[in-house]
């Protein structure tokens, strides 16, 4: 065996022969996703299993959002900062497992790894997303690396927000997930929300940006009903102060995002924009980085079980196991 063949054999064993340099399992998983879901806009739910600090097992459903294009090793999931059950699970134990059953190809992926939370800049959470070396550049200043990384992840969060269907976007205005008793019907009036991050509309020009169930403009989007927006603001401040530890007074005075004086005036004159910014601040990316993966293909006979494992240096190895 020549030295070149030895190198190729080593790379093959490590499963690092993807055209973009990412581990081979990333292409297997993304191919399975395309095969099973194609361009379907139906939500995709995965099961998340973890343990609390007291050792209790938790099982929750999380919605798949996308694969990180800049680094195929990361999976993006949806999360609301108001989902206290999921938030406390992640913040008490960063390590967890995802189970992903592919409905058409009869494949099963069992992924073990670490979770990170990419939240709005004003939110305070544990386990912020990692610094990606190919994104942060060549600087050796750790503070600069973290600043560049934060800007990158915030840009990805807003980018994914823009991709959400209007119905999903509207759900981030609803009361705290899982809270009992259920909120009044008025708390769920917003059933569709258009993205308002790329433009600053004139006051009163987006009365149809928030729609009620019968398709008529929601009263919440009317500049003549500021009390409705105030109730949403109060509920959101309460939930985010619980999550981040900040006081309600701080939330009343802090801006939702860096805005010019003109933009701030537009937003104050447009309750629909205020509600949109509250929903955007509630939206988080739950970032998952797999460390070990079991891929089971039951469509074959005998079935095929492939195991991908990574070491402390981030090198991957692949092996086949008994089905």
Coordinates of C-alpha atoms in Angstrom, one line a residue:
X1 CA 0.0 0.0 0.0
X2 CA 1.4 3.4 -1.0
X3 CA 1.5 6.3 1.3
X4 CA -1.2 8.0 -0.7
X5 CA -3.4 5.0 -0.4
X6 CA -2.8 4.8 3.3
X7 CA -3.9 8.5 3.7
X8 CA -7.0 7.8 1.6
X9 CA -7.8 4.7 3.7
X10 CA -7.4 6.7 6.9
X11 CA -9.7 9.5 5.6
X12 CA -12.2 6.8 4.6
X13 CA -12.1 5.3 8.0
X14 CA -12.7 8.7 9.6
X15 CA -15.6 9.3 7.1
X16 CA -14.2 12.8 6.1
X17 CA -14.5 12.5 2.4
X18 CA -17.5 14.8 1.9
X19 CA -16.9 17.4 -0.9
X20 CA -17.2 20.2 1.6
X21 CA -15.0 18.6 4.2
X22 CA -17.8 17.8 6.7
X23 CA -18.3 14.3 8.1
X24 CA -20.0 11.9 5.8
X25 CA -23.0 11.5 8.1
X26 CA -24.0 15.1 7.3
X27 CA -24.6 14.1 3.7
X28 CA -26.4 10.9 4.6
X29 CA -28.8 12.8 7.0
X30 CA -29.4 15.7 4.5
X31 CA -30.1 13.2 1.7
X32 CA -32.6 11.4 3.9
X33 CA -34.3 14.7 4.7
X34 CA -34.6 15.6 1.0
X35 CA -35.9 12.1 0.1
X36 CA -38.6 12.0 2.9
X37 CA -39.7 15.6 2.9
X38 CA -38.7 17.2 -0.4
X39 CA -40.3 20.7 -0.5
X40 CA -43.1 20.0 1.9
X41 CA -43.9 22.8 4.2
X42 CA -45.4 20.5 6.8
X43 CA -43.7 20.9 10.2
X44 CA -41.1 18.2 11.1
X45 CA -41.0 17.2 14.7
X46 CA -38.2 15.3 16.4
X47 CA -38.2 13.8 19.9
X48 CA -35.7 15.3 22.3
X49 CA -34.7 13.2 25.3
X50 CA -32.6 14.5 28.2
X51 CA -32.1 14.3 32.0
X52 CA -32.5 17.0 34.6
X53 CA -30.0 17.7 37.2
X54 CA -32.0 15.5 39.6
X55 CA -31.8 12.6 37.1
X56 CA -35.4 12.7 35.9
X57 CA -35.8 11.8 32.2
X58 CA -37.6 14.3 30.0
X59 CA -39.1 13.7 26.5
X60 CA -40.2 16.6 24.4
X61 CA -41.1 17.3 20.8
X62 CA -39.0 20.0 19.0
X63 CA -39.6 21.3 15.5
X64 CA -36.8 21.0 12.9
X65 CA -35.9 24.3 11.1
X66 CA -32.9 23.8 8.9
X67 CA -29.3 22.6 8.5
X68 CA -26.6 25.2 9.0
X69 CA -25.3 25.9 5.5
X70 CA -22.0 27.3 6.8
X71 CA -21.2 24.1 8.8
X72 CA -23.1 20.9 8.1
X73 CA -22.3 19.5 11.6
X74 CA -25.0 21.7 13.1
X75 CA -28.8 21.2 13.1
X76 CA -31.2 24.1 13.7
X77 CA -34.4 23.6 15.6
X78 CA -37.1 26.1 16.6
X79 CA -37.6 27.2 20.2
X80 CA -39.5 29.9 22.0
X81 CA -37.9 31.7 25.0
X82 CA -41.4 31.4 26.6
X83 CA -41.2 27.6 26.5
X84 CA -40.0 27.3 30.1
X85 CA -40.1 23.5 30.1
X86 CA -37.7 23.2 27.1
X87 CA -35.6 26.1 28.3
X88 CA -35.0 24.7 31.7
X89 CA -34.2 21.3 30.3
X90 CA -31.5 22.6 28.0
X91 CA -30.1 25.0 30.6
X92 CA -29.9 22.3 33.2
X93 CA -28.3 19.7 30.9
X94 CA -26.6 20.7 27.6
X95 CA -26.2 17.1 26.5
X96 CA -29.3 15.3 25.0
X97 CA -30.5 13.0 22.3
X98 CA -32.6 13.4 19.2
X99 CA -34.6 10.7 17.6
X100 CA -35.5 11.2 13.9
X101 CA -37.7 8.7 12.2
X102 CA -37.9 9.1 8.4
X103 CA -41.4 8.2 7.3
X104 CA -40.8 7.2 3.6
X105 CA -37.4 5.6 3.5
X106 CA -37.8 3.7 6.8
X107 CA -34.6 5.1 8.2
X108 CA -34.0 6.0 11.8
X109 CA -31.4 8.4 13.2
X110 CA -30.5 8.5 16.9
X111 CA -28.3 11.5 17.5
X112 CA -26.4 12.3 20.8
X113 CA -24.9 15.7 21.2
X114 CA -24.9 19.2 22.7
X115 CA -27.5 21.9 22.5
X116 CA -26.9 25.6 22.3
X117 CA -29.4 28.5 22.4
X118 CA -29.2 31.4 19.9
X119 CA -31.6 33.9 21.4
X120 CA -32.3 37.6 20.8
X121 CA -29.4 39.8 22.0
X122 CA -31.5 41.2 24.9
X123 CA -32.2 37.7 26.2
X124 CA -29.9 36.0 28.7
X125 CA -29.5 32.3 28.3
X126 CA -26.8 29.7 29.1
X127 CA -24.9 27.8 26.4
X128 CA -24.7 30.4 23.6
X129 CA -23.7 29.0 20.2
X130 CA -20.0 28.1 19.7
X131 CA -17.5 30.2 17.9
X132 CA -17.0 28.8 14.4
X133 CA -13.3 29.2 13.3
X134 CA -14.1 29.6 9.6
X135 CA -16.6 32.3 10.5
X136 CA -14.7 34.3 13.2
X137 CA -11.6 34.7 10.9
X138 CA -8.0 34.6 11.8
X139 CA -8.1 36.9 14.8
X140 CA -6.7 35.5 18.0
X141 CA -8.5 38.0 20.3
X142 CA -11.1 35.8 22.0
X143 CA -13.4 38.8 22.7
X144 CA -13.4 39.7 19.0
X145 CA -14.1 36.1 18.1
X146 CA -17.1 36.0 20.4
X147 CA -18.4 39.3 19.1
X148 CA -18.1 38.1 15.4
X149 CA -19.7 34.8 16.4
X150 CA -22.6 36.6 18.2
X151 CA -23.2 38.7 15.1
X152 CA -23.2 35.6 12.9
X153 CA -25.7 33.7 15.0
X154 CA -28.0 36.7 15.3
X155 CA -28.0 37.1 11.5
X156 CA -28.8 33.3 11.2
X157 CA -31.7 33.7 13.7
X158 CA -33.2 36.6 11.8
X159 CA -32.6 34.7 8.5
X160 CA -34.5 31.7 9.8
X161 CA -37.3 33.9 11.2
X162 CA -37.9 35.2 7.7
X163 CA -38.2 31.7 6.4
X164 CA -41.0 30.8 8.9
X165 CA -44.5 30.4 7.5
X166 CA -46.8 33.2 8.7
X167 CA -48.8 30.8 10.9
X168 CA -45.7 29.6 12.8
X169 CA -44.4 33.2 13.1
X170 CA -47.7 34.2 14.7
X171 CA -47.4 31.4 17.4
X172 CA -44.5 33.3 19.0
X173 CA -47.1 35.9 20.2
X174 CA -49.0 33.3 22.2
X175 CA -48.8 32.8 26.0
X176 CA -46.2 30.7 27.7
X177 CA -46.1 27.2 26.3
X178 CA -47.5 24.5 28.6
X179 CA -48.8 27.0 31.2
X180 CA -52.0 26.1 33.1
X181 CA -54.7 27.3 32.9
X182 CA -55.0 28.0 29.2
X183 CA -55.1 31.6 28.3
X184 CA -58.3 33.3 27.0
X185 CA -59.2 33.2 23.3
X186 CA -58.1 36.7 22.8
X187 CA -54.5 35.6 23.6
X188 CA -54.6 33.5 20.4
X189 CA -56.1 36.0 18.1
X190 CA -53.0 36.4 16.0
X191 CA -52.9 33.5 13.6
X192 CA -50.7 34.8 10.8
X193 CA -47.8 37.3 10.9
X194 CA -45.8 38.6 8.0
X195 CA -42.1 39.3 8.3
X196 CA -41.4 43.0 9.1
X197 CA -37.6 42.9 9.6
X198 CA -36.7 44.0 6.1
X199 CA -38.8 47.2 6.0
X200 CA -40.1 49.9 8.3
X201 CA -43.6 50.5 7.1
X202 CA -45.4 53.8 7.5
X203 CA -47.8 54.0 10.5
X204 CA -51.1 52.3 9.7
X205 CA -49.9 50.7 6.5
X206 CA -49.9 47.1 7.8
X207 CA -53.3 46.6 9.2
X208 CA -53.5 43.3 7.4
X209 CA -50.1 42.0 8.6
X210 CA -51.8 40.3 11.5
X211 CA -54.9 38.2 10.5
X212 CA -57.6 36.7 12.6
X213 CA -59.1 33.2 12.1
X214 CA -61.8 34.4 9.7
X215 CA -59.2 36.2 7.5
X216 CA -60.2 39.7 8.6
X217 CA -57.6 42.2 10.0
X218 CA -56.9 41.4 13.6
X219 CA -57.9 44.2 16.0
X220 CA -54.4 43.8 17.5
X221 CA -52.9 45.2 14.3
X222 CA -54.9 48.3 14.4
X223 CA -53.1 51.4 15.7
X224 CA -56.4 52.3 17.5
X225 CA -56.1 49.4 19.9
X226 CA -52.8 49.9 21.9
X227 CA -54.2 48.2 24.9
X228 CA -54.1 44.9 23.1
X229 CA -50.4 45.3 22.4
X230 CA -49.8 46.4 25.9
X231 CA -51.3 43.1 27.2
X232 CA -49.0 41.2 24.9
X233 CA -46.0 43.3 26.0
X234 CA -46.8 42.7 29.7
X235 CA -47.1 39.0 29.2
X236 CA -43.9 38.8 27.2
X237 CA -42.0 40.9 29.7
X238 CA -43.2 38.6 32.5
X239 CA -42.0 35.5 30.6
X240 CA -38.7 36.9 29.5
X241 CA -37.9 38.2 33.0
X242 CA -38.4 34.7 34.3
X243 CA -36.2 33.3 31.7
X244 CA -33.4 35.8 31.7
X245 CA -33.6 37.2 35.2
X246 CA -34.0 40.8 34.2
X247 CA -36.5 43.0 35.9
X248 CA -39.8 44.1 34.2
X249 CA -38.6 47.7 34.5
X250 CA -35.6 46.9 32.5
X251 CA -37.7 45.5 29.7
X252 CA -40.0 48.6 29.7
X253 CA -37.1 50.9 29.0
X254 CA -34.8 48.7 26.8
X255 CA -35.4 48.8 23.1
X256 CA -36.3 45.6 21.3
X257 CA -33.4 46.1 18.8
X258 CA -31.0 48.9 17.8
X259 CA -33.2 51.4 16.1
X260 CA -32.7 54.9 14.8
X261 CA -34.9 57.7 16.3
X262 CA -37.1 57.6 13.2
X263 CA -37.5 53.9 13.3
X264 CA -38.4 54.0 16.9
X265 CA -41.1 56.5 16.2
X266 CA -42.5 54.4 13.4
X267 CA -42.6 51.4 15.7
X268 CA -44.3 53.3 18.5
X269 CA -47.0 54.5 16.0
X270 CA -47.5 51.0 14.7
X271 CA -48.7 48.4 17.2
X272 CA -48.3 45.6 14.6
X273 CA -44.6 46.4 14.4
X274 CA -44.4 46.3 18.2
X275 CA -46.1 42.9 18.3
X276 CA -43.8 41.6 15.5
X277 CA -40.7 42.6 17.4
X278 CA -42.0 41.0 20.6
X279 CA -42.5 37.7 18.6
X280 CA -39.1 38.0 17.0
X281 CA -37.5 38.4 20.4
X282 CA -39.3 35.3 21.6
X283 CA -38.0 33.3 18.7
X284 CA -34.8 31.3 19.3
X285 CA -32.7 28.9 17.4
X286 CA -32.0 25.7 19.3
X287 CA -28.6 24.7 17.8
X288 CA -27.7 21.0 18.0
X289 CA -24.2 19.6 17.4
X290 CA -24.2 15.7 17.1
X291 CA -21.3 13.9 18.7
X292 CA -22.4 10.3 18.1
X293 CA -25.0 9.0 15.6
X294 CA -26.7 5.7 15.0
X295 CA -28.2 5.3 11.5
X296 CA -30.6 2.3 11.1
X297 CA -32.0 1.4 7.7
X298 CA -34.9 -1.0 8.0
X299 CA -35.8 -1.1 4.3
X300 CA -32.8 -3.4 3.7
X301 CA -32.7 -7.2 4.4
X302 CA -30.9 -7.7 6.6
X303 CA -31.3 -4.2 8.0
X304 CA -28.1 -2.0 8.2
X305 CA -26.9 -0.3 11.3
X306 CA -24.1 2.3 10.9
X307 CA -22.5 4.0 13.9
X308 CA -20.6 7.4 13.7
X309 CA -18.5 8.4 16.6
X310 CA -16.3 11.5 17.3
X311 CA -13.4 11.9 19.6
X312 CA -12.3 14.8 21.7
X313 CA -10.4 16.3 18.8
X314 CA -13.5 16.3 16.6
X315 CA -12.4 13.5 14.4
X316 CA -15.0 11.1 13.2
X317 CA -14.9 7.3 12.7
X318 CA -17.5 5.1 11.1
X319 CA -18.3 1.4 11.7
X320 CA -21.0 -1.1 10.9
X321 CA -22.8 -2.9 13.7
X322 CA -25.1 -5.9 13.9
X323 CA -28.7 -4.8 13.0

